[in-house]
mmCIF file of C-alpha atoms in Angstrom:
data_model
loop_
_atom_site.group_PDB
_atom_site.id
_atom_site.type_symbol
_atom_site.label_atom_id
_atom_site.label_comp_id
_atom_site.label_asym_id
_atom_site.label_seq_id
_atom_site.Cartn_x
_atom_site.Cartn_y
_atom_site.Cartn_z
ATOM 1 C CA MET D 1 22.668 18.772 -10.462
ATOM 2 C CA GLY D 2 24.531 17.128 -7.563
ATOM 3 C CA GLY D 3 25.017 13.396 -7.168
ATOM 4 C CA THR D 4 23.076 12.886 -3.930
ATOM 5 C CA ARG D 5 22.897 9.214 -2.972
ATOM 6 C CA LEU D 6 19.452 7.995 -2.008
ATOM 7 C CA ARG D 7 18.693 6.391 1.305
ATOM 8 C CA GLY D 8 14.899 6.344 1.227
ATOM 9 C CA PRO D 9 12.891 4.540 3.887
ATOM 10 C CA VAL D 10 11.047 1.424 2.865
ATOM 11 C CA ALA D 11 7.613 0.781 4.284
ATOM 12 C CA GLY D 12 7.151 -2.998 4.484
ATOM 13 C CA ALA D 13 3.732 -4.423 3.843
ATOM 14 C CA ILE D 14 1.998 -7.633 4.782
ATOM 15 C CA ALA D 15 -1.534 -8.370 3.565
ATOM 16 C CA VAL D 16 -3.830 -11.383 3.938
ATOM 17 C CA VAL D 17 -7.538 -12.062 3.546
ATOM 18 C CA CYS D 18 -9.283 -11.732 6.900
ATOM 19 C CA ALA D 19 -11.872 -13.994 8.457
ATOM 20 C CA ALA D 20 -15.387 -13.034 7.442
ATOM 21 C CA ALA D 21 -17.714 -14.278 10.156
ATOM 22 C CA PHE D 22 -18.479 -12.324 13.317
ATOM 23 C CA ALA D 23 -21.563 -12.232 15.508
ATOM 24 C CA VAL D 24 -22.560 -9.022 17.236
ATOM 25 C CA ALA D 25 -24.185 -9.500 20.627
ATOM 26 C CA THR D 26 -27.072 -7.302 21.620
ATOM 27 C CA ALA D 27 -25.887 -5.005 24.398
ATOM 28 C CA PRO D 28 -28.066 -3.251 26.963
ATOM 29 C CA ALA D 29 -28.824 0.377 26.267
ATOM 30 C CA GLN D 30 -26.104 2.738 27.465
ATOM 31 C CA PRO D 31 -26.367 6.441 28.221
ATOM 32 C CA ALA D 32 -25.224 8.648 25.368
ATOM 33 C CA ARG D 33 -21.644 9.827 25.603
ATOM 34 C CA ALA D 34 -20.849 13.500 25.520
ATOM 35 C CA VAL D 35 -19.148 14.490 22.259
ATOM 36 C CA PRO D 36 -15.703 16.043 22.940
ATOM 37 C CA ALA D 37 -15.251 19.678 21.992
ATOM 38 C CA ALA D 38 -13.157 18.713 18.965
ATOM 39 C CA GLY D 39 -15.779 16.147 17.952
ATOM 40 C CA CYS D 40 -13.149 13.429 18.280
ATOM 41 C CA GLY D 41 -12.962 10.727 20.957
ATOM 42 C CA VAL D 42 -14.434 7.387 21.994
ATOM 43 C CA LEU D 43 -18.128 8.025 21.311
ATOM 44 C CA ALA D 44 -19.584 4.586 22.074
ATOM 45 C CA ASP D 45 -19.087 1.702 24.468
ATOM 46 C CA GLY D 46 -18.000 -1.857 23.737
ATOM 47 C CA ALA D 47 -14.571 -1.373 22.141
ATOM 48 C CA SER D 48 -11.466 -3.092 23.476
ATOM 49 C CA ALA D 49 -9.008 -1.117 25.580
ATOM 50 C CA THR D 50 -6.554 -1.276 22.679
ATOM 51 C CA ALA D 51 -9.095 0.159 20.226
ATOM 52 C CA GLN D 52 -10.036 2.951 22.639
ATOM 53 C CA ALA D 53 -6.373 3.849 23.101
ATOM 54 C CA ALA D 54 -5.949 3.940 19.310
ATOM 55 C CA VAL D 55 -8.904 6.328 18.996
ATOM 56 C CA GLU D 56 -7.421 8.646 21.601
ATOM 57 C CA ALA D 57 -4.041 8.573 19.853
ATOM 58 C CA ALA D 58 -5.615 9.408 16.479
ATOM 59 C CA CYS D 59 -7.736 12.191 17.958
ATOM 60 C CA ALA D 60 -4.623 13.738 19.516
ATOM 61 C CA GLN D 61 -3.464 14.412 15.941
ATOM 62 C CA ILE D 62 -6.432 16.632 15.041
ATOM 63 C CA GLY D 63 -5.060 19.641 13.161
ATOM 64 C CA VAL D 64 -1.881 17.929 11.904
ATOM 65 C CA TRP D 65 -1.345 18.249 8.134
ATOM 66 C CA TYR D 66 -2.274 15.518 5.680
ATOM 67 C CA THR D 67 0.832 14.759 3.608
ATOM 68 C CA TRP D 68 1.026 12.187 0.815
ATOM 69 C CA GLY D 69 3.286 9.389 2.092
ATOM 70 C CA GLY D 70 3.464 10.941 5.572
ATOM 71 C CA GLY D 71 3.734 8.651 8.572
ATOM 72 C CA HIS D 72 5.650 5.883 6.800
ATOM 73 C CA GLY D 73 9.096 6.405 8.256
ATOM 74 C CA ALA D 74 11.134 3.766 10.041
ATOM 75 C CA VAL D 75 9.226 4.579 13.252
ATOM 76 C CA PRO D 76 5.498 5.509 13.218
ATOM 77 C CA GLY D 77 4.909 9.256 13.515
ATOM 78 C CA GLU D 78 4.766 12.447 11.467
ATOM 79 C CA THR D 79 7.114 12.658 8.475
ATOM 80 C CA LEU D 80 7.541 14.877 5.435
ATOM 81 C CA GLY D 81 5.369 13.794 2.526
ATOM 82 C CA TYR D 82 5.928 14.195 -1.218
ATOM 83 C CA TYR D 83 4.076 15.251 -4.368
ATOM 84 C CA ASP D 84 1.584 12.580 -5.417
ATOM 85 C CA GLY D 85 2.014 13.313 -9.120
ATOM 86 C CA HIS D 86 -1.404 14.758 -9.956
ATOM 87 C CA ASP D 87 -3.028 16.819 -7.180
ATOM 88 C CA PRO D 88 -1.805 20.461 -7.197
ATOM 89 C CA ALA D 89 -2.514 20.672 -3.443
ATOM 90 C CA SER D 90 0.079 17.917 -2.936
ATOM 91 C CA ARG D 91 2.954 20.047 -4.248
ATOM 92 C CA ASN D 92 3.474 21.408 -0.726
ATOM 93 C CA ASP D 93 3.570 17.983 0.931
ATOM 94 C CA GLY D 94 7.339 17.749 0.654
ATOM 95 C CA SER D 95 7.708 20.647 3.088
ATOM 96 C CA ARG D 96 4.995 19.573 5.554
ATOM 97 C CA GLU D 97 5.251 17.000 8.301
ATOM 98 C CA GLY D 98 2.118 14.962 8.790
ATOM 99 C CA PHE D 99 0.283 11.755 7.934
ATOM 100 C CA ASP D 100 -1.478 10.194 5.014
ATOM 101 C CA CYS D 101 -4.523 8.042 5.788
ATOM 102 C CA SER D 102 -2.668 4.802 6.509
ATOM 103 C CA GLY D 103 0.153 6.645 8.251
ATOM 104 C CA LEU D 104 -2.343 8.009 10.791
ATOM 105 C CA VAL D 105 -3.914 4.648 11.693
ATOM 106 C CA ARG D 106 -0.443 3.090 11.760
ATOM 107 C CA TYR D 107 0.640 5.656 14.349
ATOM 108 C CA ALA D 108 -2.581 5.328 16.373
ATOM 109 C CA TYR D 109 -2.300 1.573 16.797
ATOM 110 C CA TYR D 110 1.442 1.849 17.425
ATOM 111 C CA ARG D 111 0.704 4.156 20.353
ATOM 112 C CA ALA D 112 -2.035 1.799 21.538
ATOM 113 C CA THR D 113 0.009 -1.412 21.377
ATOM 114 C CA GLY D 114 3.661 -0.384 21.462
ATOM 115 C CA ARG D 115 4.148 -2.412 18.269
ATOM 116 C CA ASP D 116 4.182 -1.438 14.600
ATOM 117 C CA ILE D 117 1.276 -3.657 13.518
ATOM 118 C CA LEU D 118 -0.076 -1.630 10.553
ATOM 119 C CA ASP D 119 3.074 -0.831 8.584
ATOM 120 C CA GLY D 120 1.590 -0.611 5.092
ATOM 121 C CA THR D 121 -0.912 1.047 2.764
ATOM 122 C CA ALA D 122 -4.688 1.308 3.143
ATOM 123 C CA SER D 123 -4.973 -1.792 0.957
ATOM 124 C CA ASP D 124 -2.632 -3.675 3.291
ATOM 125 C CA ASP D 125 -4.619 -2.545 6.335
ATOM 126 C CA HIS D 126 -7.800 -3.831 4.697
ATOM 127 C CA ARG D 127 -6.269 -7.315 4.511
ATOM 128 C CA SER D 128 -4.480 -7.242 7.860
ATOM 129 C CA PRO D 129 -3.936 -10.687 9.402
ATOM 130 C CA LEU D 130 -4.954 -9.102 12.725
ATOM 131 C CA GLY D 131 -8.544 -8.611 11.580
ATOM 132 C CA VAL D 132 -11.037 -10.567 13.659
ATOM 133 C CA ALA D 133 -14.228 -9.240 12.038
ATOM 134 C CA ARG D 134 -15.209 -7.773 8.690
ATOM 135 C CA PHE D 135 -18.316 -5.699 7.966
ATOM 136 C CA SER D 136 -19.778 -5.078 4.525
ATOM 137 C CA ALA D 137 -20.678 -1.662 3.175
ATOM 138 C CA GLY D 138 -24.351 -2.622 3.301
ATOM 139 C CA GLN D 139 -24.226 -3.029 7.081
ATOM 140 C CA GLY D 140 -23.493 0.664 7.526
ATOM 141 C CA THR D 141 -22.262 1.810 10.939
ATOM 142 C CA ALA D 142 -24.742 -0.200 13.060
ATOM 143 C CA PRO D 143 -22.360 -3.057 14.032
ATOM 144 C CA LEU D 144 -19.236 -0.894 14.330
ATOM 145 C CA LEU D 145 -17.273 -0.041 17.475
ATOM 146 C CA PRO D 146 -14.714 2.701 18.133
ATOM 147 C CA GLY D 147 -11.332 1.794 16.688
ATOM 148 C CA ASP D 148 -12.737 -0.165 13.728
ATOM 149 C CA LEU D 149 -11.026 0.697 10.430
ATOM 150 C CA LEU D 150 -13.225 2.035 7.594
ATOM 151 C CA PHE D 151 -12.211 1.644 3.936
ATOM 152 C CA TRP D 152 -12.980 3.159 0.528
ATOM 153 C CA GLN D 153 -12.070 1.774 -2.864
ATOM 154 C CA SER D 154 -12.214 2.530 -6.580
ATOM 155 C CA GLY D 155 -11.458 0.250 -9.495
ATOM 156 C CA GLY D 156 -11.216 -2.687 -7.095
ATOM 157 C CA TYR D 157 -8.298 -1.079 -5.236
ATOM 158 C CA VAL D 158 -8.628 0.069 -1.615
ATOM 159 C CA HIS D 159 -7.197 3.586 -1.453
ATOM 160 C CA HIS D 160 -8.381 5.187 1.817
ATOM 161 C CA VAL D 161 -8.708 4.223 5.477
ATOM 162 C CA ALA D 162 -10.203 6.044 8.472
ATOM 163 C CA MET D 163 -10.976 5.130 12.105
ATOM 164 C CA TYR D 164 -14.464 4.841 13.540
ATOM 165 C CA LEU D 165 -15.260 6.824 16.707
ATOM 166 C CA GLY D 166 -18.857 5.782 17.382
ATOM 167 C CA ALA D 167 -22.065 7.799 16.929
ATOM 168 C CA GLY D 168 -21.604 7.793 13.151
ATOM 169 C CA ARG D 169 -18.325 9.715 13.265
ATOM 170 C CA MET D 170 -14.744 8.970 12.235
ATOM 171 C CA VAL D 171 -11.255 10.491 12.344
ATOM 172 C CA GLU D 172 -9.140 10.596 9.200
ATOM 173 C CA ALA D 173 -6.244 12.109 7.307
ATOM 174 C CA TYR D 174 -8.247 12.934 4.192
ATOM 175 C CA GLU D 175 -6.277 14.576 1.381
ATOM 176 C CA SER D 176 -3.527 17.079 0.596
ATOM 177 C CA GLY D 177 -4.318 20.609 1.687
ATOM 178 C CA THR D 178 -6.385 19.439 4.671
ATOM 179 C CA ARG D 179 -5.557 18.517 8.255
ATOM 180 C CA VAL D 180 -6.419 15.473 10.348
ATOM 181 C CA ARG D 181 -10.094 15.868 11.210
ATOM 182 C CA ALA D 182 -13.162 14.253 12.764
ATOM 183 C CA THR D 183 -16.188 14.055 10.476
ATOM 184 C CA PRO D 184 -19.395 12.079 9.917
ATOM 185 C CA VAL D 185 -18.823 8.720 8.247
ATOM 186 C CA ARG D 186 -19.219 8.793 4.445
ATOM 187 C CA LEU D 187 -21.211 5.712 3.425
ATOM 188 C CA TYR D 188 -20.697 6.584 -0.262
ATOM 189 C CA ASP D 189 -17.842 7.453 -2.671
ATOM 190 C CA GLY D 190 -16.817 3.796 -2.817
ATOM 191 C CA TYR D 191 -17.226 2.915 0.866
ATOM 192 C CA ALA D 192 -16.073 -0.717 1.077
ATOM 193 C CA GLY D 193 -16.846 -1.709 4.671
ATOM 194 C CA ALA D 194 -14.835 -2.039 7.867
ATOM 195 C CA VAL D 195 -12.387 -4.297 9.696
ATOM 196 C CA ARG D 196 -12.039 -4.807 13.461
ATOM 197 C CA LEU D 197 -8.593 -5.633 14.787
ATOM 198 C CA ALA D 198 -7.879 -8.098 17.576
ATOM 199 C CA GLY D 199 -8.349 -6.723 21.083
ATOM 200 C CA SER D 200 -4.775 -7.632 22.027
ATOM 201 C CA PRO D 201 -2.930 -7.742 18.697
ATOM 202 C CA GLY D 202 0.578 -9.090 18.396
ATOM 203 C CA ASN D 203 2.978 -8.726 15.518
ATOM 204 C CA PRO D 204 1.612 -10.390 12.365
ATOM 205 C CA THR D 205 3.348 -13.543 11.210
ATOM 206 C CA PRO D 206 5.664 -12.618 8.325
ATOM 207 C CA PRO D 207 5.284 -14.445 5.007
ATOM 208 C CA PRO D 208 8.071 -16.669 3.681
ATOM 209 C CA ALA D 209 11.427 -14.857 3.514
ATOM 210 C CA ASP D 210 9.883 -11.987 5.492
ATOM 211 C CA GLY D 211 8.546 -9.945 2.597
ATOM 212 C CA GLY D 212 5.704 -9.391 0.146
ATOM 213 C CA ALA D 213 1.939 -9.413 0.363
ATOM 214 C CA VAL D 214 0.449 -12.681 1.608
ATOM 215 C CA PHE D 215 -1.770 -14.717 -0.725
ATOM 216 C CA GLN D 216 -3.264 -18.177 -0.400
ATOM 217 C CA THR D 217 -2.533 -20.803 -3.035
ATOM 218 C CA TRP D 218 -4.900 -23.561 -4.119
ATOM 219 C CA GLY D 219 -4.420 -26.924 -5.796
ATOM 220 C CA THR D 220 -2.000 -29.771 -5.109
ATOM 221 C CA ASP D 221 1.591 -30.388 -6.226
ATOM 222 C CA VAL D 222 1.991 -26.771 -7.368
ATOM 223 C CA ARG D 223 5.545 -25.871 -8.354
ATOM 224 C CA THR D 224 7.482 -22.618 -8.274
ATOM 225 C CA HIS D 225 10.276 -21.895 -10.764
ATOM 226 C CA THR D 226 13.503 -19.916 -11.094
ATOM 227 C CA ALA D 227 11.911 -17.763 -13.840
ATOM 228 C CA PRO D 228 8.329 -17.009 -14.980
ATOM 229 C CA SER D 229 8.116 -20.086 -17.174
ATOM 230 C CA THR D 230 7.053 -23.697 -16.630
ATOM 231 C CA GLY D 231 10.197 -24.661 -18.524
ATOM 232 C CA ALA D 232 12.460 -23.065 -15.912
ATOM 233 C CA PRO D 233 13.938 -25.277 -13.165
ATOM 234 C CA ALA D 234 11.598 -25.996 -10.256
ATOM 235 C CA VAL D 235 12.426 -24.353 -6.921
ATOM 236 C CA ASP D 236 9.705 -25.591 -4.588
ATOM 237 C CA ARG D 237 6.623 -27.798 -4.555
ATOM 238 C CA PHE D 238 3.453 -27.157 -2.527
ATOM 239 C CA ALA D 239 1.691 -30.420 -1.760
ATOM 240 C CA GLY D 240 -1.479 -28.488 -0.850
ATOM 241 C CA PRO D 241 -2.759 -24.943 -0.250
ATOM 242 C CA THR D 242 -0.322 -22.687 1.585
ATOM 243 C CA GLN D 243 0.487 -19.000 2.148
ATOM 244 C CA VAL D 244 3.131 -17.271 0.047
ATOM 245 C CA GLY D 245 4.622 -13.783 0.050
ATOM 246 C CA VAL D 246 4.201 -12.039 -3.332
ATOM 247 C CA VAL D 247 6.653 -9.228 -4.128
ATOM 248 C CA CYS D 248 5.503 -8.254 -7.639
ATOM 249 C CA GLN D 249 3.946 -9.703 -10.803
ATOM 250 C CA GLU D 250 4.461 -9.474 -14.550
ATOM 251 C CA HIS D 251 3.152 -10.794 -17.856
ATOM 252 C CA ALA D 252 5.282 -13.665 -19.142
ATOM 253 C CA GLN D 253 4.636 -17.221 -20.418
ATOM 254 C CA ARG D 254 0.996 -17.992 -21.174
ATOM 255 C CA VAL D 255 -0.089 -21.033 -19.155
ATOM 256 C CA THR D 256 -3.199 -23.227 -19.183
ATOM 257 C CA ALA D 257 -3.731 -25.210 -15.981
ATOM 258 C CA GLY D 258 -6.550 -26.156 -13.646
ATOM 259 C CA GLY D 259 -9.091 -25.110 -16.263
ATOM 260 C CA TYR D 260 -7.720 -21.547 -16.509
ATOM 261 C CA THR D 261 -5.426 -19.692 -18.910
ATOM 262 C CA ASN D 262 -3.277 -16.766 -17.782
ATOM 263 C CA ASP D 263 0.038 -15.104 -18.684
ATOM 264 C CA ALA D 264 0.477 -13.409 -15.284
ATOM 265 C CA TRP D 265 3.243 -14.687 -12.982
ATOM 266 C CA SER D 266 4.080 -13.622 -9.440
ATOM 267 C CA LYS D 267 7.555 -13.293 -7.992
ATOM 268 C CA LEU D 268 7.576 -14.705 -4.461
ATOM 269 C CA SER D 269 9.561 -13.341 -1.547
ATOM 270 C CA ASP D 270 12.109 -16.163 -1.857
ATOM 271 C CA GLY D 271 12.884 -15.105 -5.456
ATOM 272 C CA SER D 272 10.988 -17.934 -7.152
ATOM 273 C CA TRP D 273 8.049 -17.524 -9.555
ATOM 274 C CA MET D 274 4.622 -19.098 -9.818
ATOM 275 C CA THR D 275 1.755 -18.667 -12.245
ATOM 276 C CA ASN D 276 -1.088 -16.546 -10.862
ATOM 277 C CA ILE D 277 -3.457 -19.359 -11.810
ATOM 278 C CA TYR D 278 -2.723 -21.036 -8.484
ATOM 279 C CA LEU D 279 -3.042 -17.878 -6.369
ATOM 280 C CA LYS D 280 -6.502 -17.161 -4.976
ATOM 281 C CA GLY D 281 -7.704 -13.886 -6.464
ATOM 282 C CA PRO D 282 -8.142 -12.280 -9.878
ATOM 283 C CA ALA D 283 -5.887 -13.123 -12.826
ATOM 284 C CA TRP D 284 -3.925 -9.903 -12.156
ATOM 285 C CA LEU D 285 -3.576 -9.477 -8.374
ATOM 286 C CA VAL D 286 -5.039 -6.269 -6.931
ATOM 287 C CA GLY D 287 -2.550 -4.083 -5.051
ATOM 288 C CA VAL D 288 0.561 -6.015 -6.188
ATOM 289 C CA PRO D 289 2.989 -3.923 -8.287
ATOM 290 C CA ASP D 290 4.317 -4.769 -11.727
ATOM 291 C CA CYS D 291 7.840 -6.174 -11.613
ATOM 292 C CA GLY D 292 8.869 -3.848 -14.428
ATOM 293 C CA GLY D 293 6.729 -4.427 -17.480
ATOM 294 C CA THR D 294 7.354 -6.312 -20.715
ATOM 295 C CA PRO D 295 10.928 -5.796 -21.924
ATOM 296 C CA PRO D 296 11.201 -3.800 -25.167
ATOM 297 C CA PRO D 297 12.890 -5.239 -28.272
ATOM 298 C CA GLY D 298 16.653 -5.333 -27.909
ATOM 299 C CA GLY D 299 16.929 -6.084 -24.208
ATOM 300 C CA ALA D 300 15.281 -5.999 -20.835
ATOM 301 C CA GLY D 301 17.137 -2.997 -19.484
ATOM 302 C CA THR D 302 18.808 -2.795 -16.080
ATOM 303 C CA ARG D 303 16.930 -3.816 -12.942
ATOM 304 C CA PHE D 304 16.672 -1.407 -10.003
ATOM 305 C CA ASP D 305 14.735 -1.496 -6.744
ATOM 306 C CA THR D 306 12.342 1.325 -5.868
ATOM 307 C CA TRP D 307 11.530 2.636 -2.411
ATOM 308 C CA GLY D 308 8.555 4.479 -0.916
ATOM 309 C CA THR D 309 4.820 3.815 -1.079
ATOM 310 C CA ASP D 310 2.209 4.799 -3.688
ATOM 311 C CA VAL D 311 4.891 5.847 -6.198
ATOM 312 C CA ARG D 312 3.576 6.741 -9.662
ATOM 313 C CA THR D 313 5.077 6.364 -13.114
ATOM 314 C CA HIS D 314 4.125 8.792 -15.895
ATOM 315 C CA ALA D 315 3.678 8.937 -19.663
ATOM 316 C CA ALA D 316 6.549 11.453 -19.929
ATOM 317 C CA PRO D 317 9.401 12.595 -17.633
ATOM 318 C CA SER D 318 7.220 15.041 -15.701
ATOM 319 C CA VAL D 319 4.948 14.770 -12.659
ATOM 320 C CA ASP D 320 2.388 16.702 -14.714
ATOM 321 C CA ALA D 321 2.208 13.958 -17.366
ATOM 322 C CA PRO D 322 -0.620 11.393 -17.088
ATOM 323 C CA ALA D 323 0.031 8.667 -14.521
ATOM 324 C CA ARG D 324 0.713 5.229 -16.032
ATOM 325 C CA ASP D 325 1.132 2.966 -13.033
ATOM 326 C CA LEU D 326 1.179 3.040 -9.233
ATOM 327 C CA PHE D 327 3.489 1.004 -7.012
ATOM 328 C CA PRO D 328 1.798 0.675 -3.586
ATOM 329 C CA ARG D 329 5.066 -0.557 -2.102
ATOM 330 C CA PRO D 330 8.738 -1.061 -3.086
ATOM 331 C CA THR D 331 9.265 -3.190 -6.174
ATOM 332 C CA ARG D 332 11.811 -3.953 -8.878
ATOM 333 C CA VAL D 333 11.675 -2.172 -12.230
ATOM 334 C CA SER D 334 13.585 -2.461 -15.504
ATOM 335 C CA VAL D 335 15.295 0.777 -16.607
ATOM 336 C CA VAL D 336 16.108 1.249 -20.319
ATOM 337 C CA CYS D 337 17.664 4.725 -20.251
ATOM 338 C CA GLN D 338 17.654 8.032 -18.337
ATOM 339 C CA GLU D 339 17.651 11.754 -19.079
ATOM 340 C CA HIS D 340 17.613 15.151 -17.388
ATOM 341 C CA ALA D 341 14.089 16.610 -17.420
ATOM 342 C CA GLN D 342 11.727 18.167 -14.880
ATOM 343 C CA ARG D 343 13.346 19.004 -11.539
ATOM 344 C CA VAL D 344 11.440 17.286 -8.715
ATOM 345 C CA THR D 345 11.563 17.555 -4.927
ATOM 346 C CA ALA D 346 10.098 14.558 -3.096
ATOM 347 C CA GLY D 347 10.870 12.404 -0.106
ATOM 348 C CA GLY D 348 13.421 14.926 1.117
ATOM 349 C CA TYR D 349 15.471 14.817 -2.134
ATOM 350 C CA THR D 350 15.722 17.018 -5.249
ATOM 351 C CA ASN D 351 16.693 15.608 -8.660
ATOM 352 C CA ASP D 352 16.106 16.313 -12.365
ATOM 353 C CA ALA D 353 17.014 12.809 -13.552
ATOM 354 C CA TRP D 354 14.233 10.568 -14.885
ATOM 355 C CA SER D 355 14.388 6.929 -15.965
ATOM 356 C CA LYS D 356 12.449 5.362 -18.817
ATOM 357 C CA LEU D 357 11.169 1.932 -17.796
ATOM 358 C CA SER D 358 10.863 -1.087 -20.068
ATOM 359 C CA ASP D 359 7.092 -0.599 -20.383
ATOM 360 C CA GLY D 360 7.643 2.903 -21.816
ATOM 361 C CA SER D 361 6.657 4.829 -18.691
ATOM 362 C CA TRP D 362 8.886 7.250 -16.756
ATOM 363 C CA MET D 363 9.721 7.691 -13.085
ATOM 364 C CA THR D 364 11.892 10.176 -11.230
ATOM 365 C CA ASN D 365 15.238 8.720 -10.147
ATOM 366 C CA ILE D 366 14.455 9.928 -6.626
ATOM 367 C CA TYR D 367 12.521 6.722 -5.997
ATOM 368 C CA LEU D 368 15.152 4.422 -7.527
ATOM 369 C CA ARG D 369 17.770 3.075 -5.155
ATOM 370 C CA GLY D 370 21.182 4.296 -6.237
ATOM 371 C CA PRO D 371 22.909 7.583 -7.090
ATOM 372 C CA ALA D 372 21.028 10.548 -8.505
ATOM 373 C CA TRP D 373 22.322 9.617 -11.987
ATOM 374 C CA LEU D 374 22.221 5.827 -12.325
ATOM 375 C CA ALA D 375 25.562 4.161 -13.017
ATOM 376 C CA GLY D 376 25.690 2.032 -16.163
ATOM 377 C CA VAL D 377 22.385 3.277 -17.583
ATOM 378 C CA PRO D 378 22.652 5.082 -20.950
ATOM 379 C CA THR D 379 21.208 8.522 -21.712
ATOM 380 C CA CYS D 380 17.964 8.448 -23.646
#
């Protein structure tokens, strides 16, 4: 096939744990609002002007197609999606302009604020630094206001976001083959609670080096290194807890420190590495992609950067093969070899070249930055 050079958009992502405490004042009874004909609109009082504007912007998209990866272009708005790697209904997403779930709320709050404040995945939205209140799943819809973001998760990973309207209803971009719709809130299927954004949000503060997902460290005199090993030269030293931007993580040197043992290391946005022991969270960070897997015998392969969001790798060079991993955001992978296999159209590109990664999984070259056939990488 042709040697089309890739210029895929990159959706940046910033995530941080939000504040947990919020008191809800008891408001006087208000007359019931009339439900709009489309069932979508501001259906309760009390929301900020920004949140109400976001609801109206989301409701204006009723009937627009859901597309996997849609809405994550350089500027918020409808974009072509791509095949998600497992849902047959998603095969048409590459020819449809629309939104995925996070693309819709990104666009809605962009229209409400004039700023791109939710440029990430559903998981990133869940940890937005602009959150001023969090509500647990057990609280249901009682404390919610129009414009609040609702979340669902499975396996500890937040995978879906919708926007609350009031009166027990929400607007969402649900799944491939459907269109943006208003529907009753689903307090099941892994409902994980809600987040309220600031009434007058500004742009979130970027993490160090302007990249990565934000995590909080703990401990004192914690060092970062030039490689994922305590024997590598030190790069920085944190006298106390601080925020860092994590780009990706991988299994490397096994470390015992602070009463914990772990072989997971995170690559920070400045290029240095630190053991996950000193990052608040589980031993393997949820929502942070693998840097490329454990190198196979004989070499680590060639490193390439990916682009796009929610990109899957597979057990064989085919989108029909079982999914092996999911990269919620751009990351760096190690490529061992490449071959011509299943022809794929995604992200506006068509290619039959697939790369085998150092962990044994495969990904289409469409989502690897570089030419359609990677220079310097041998044929499998």
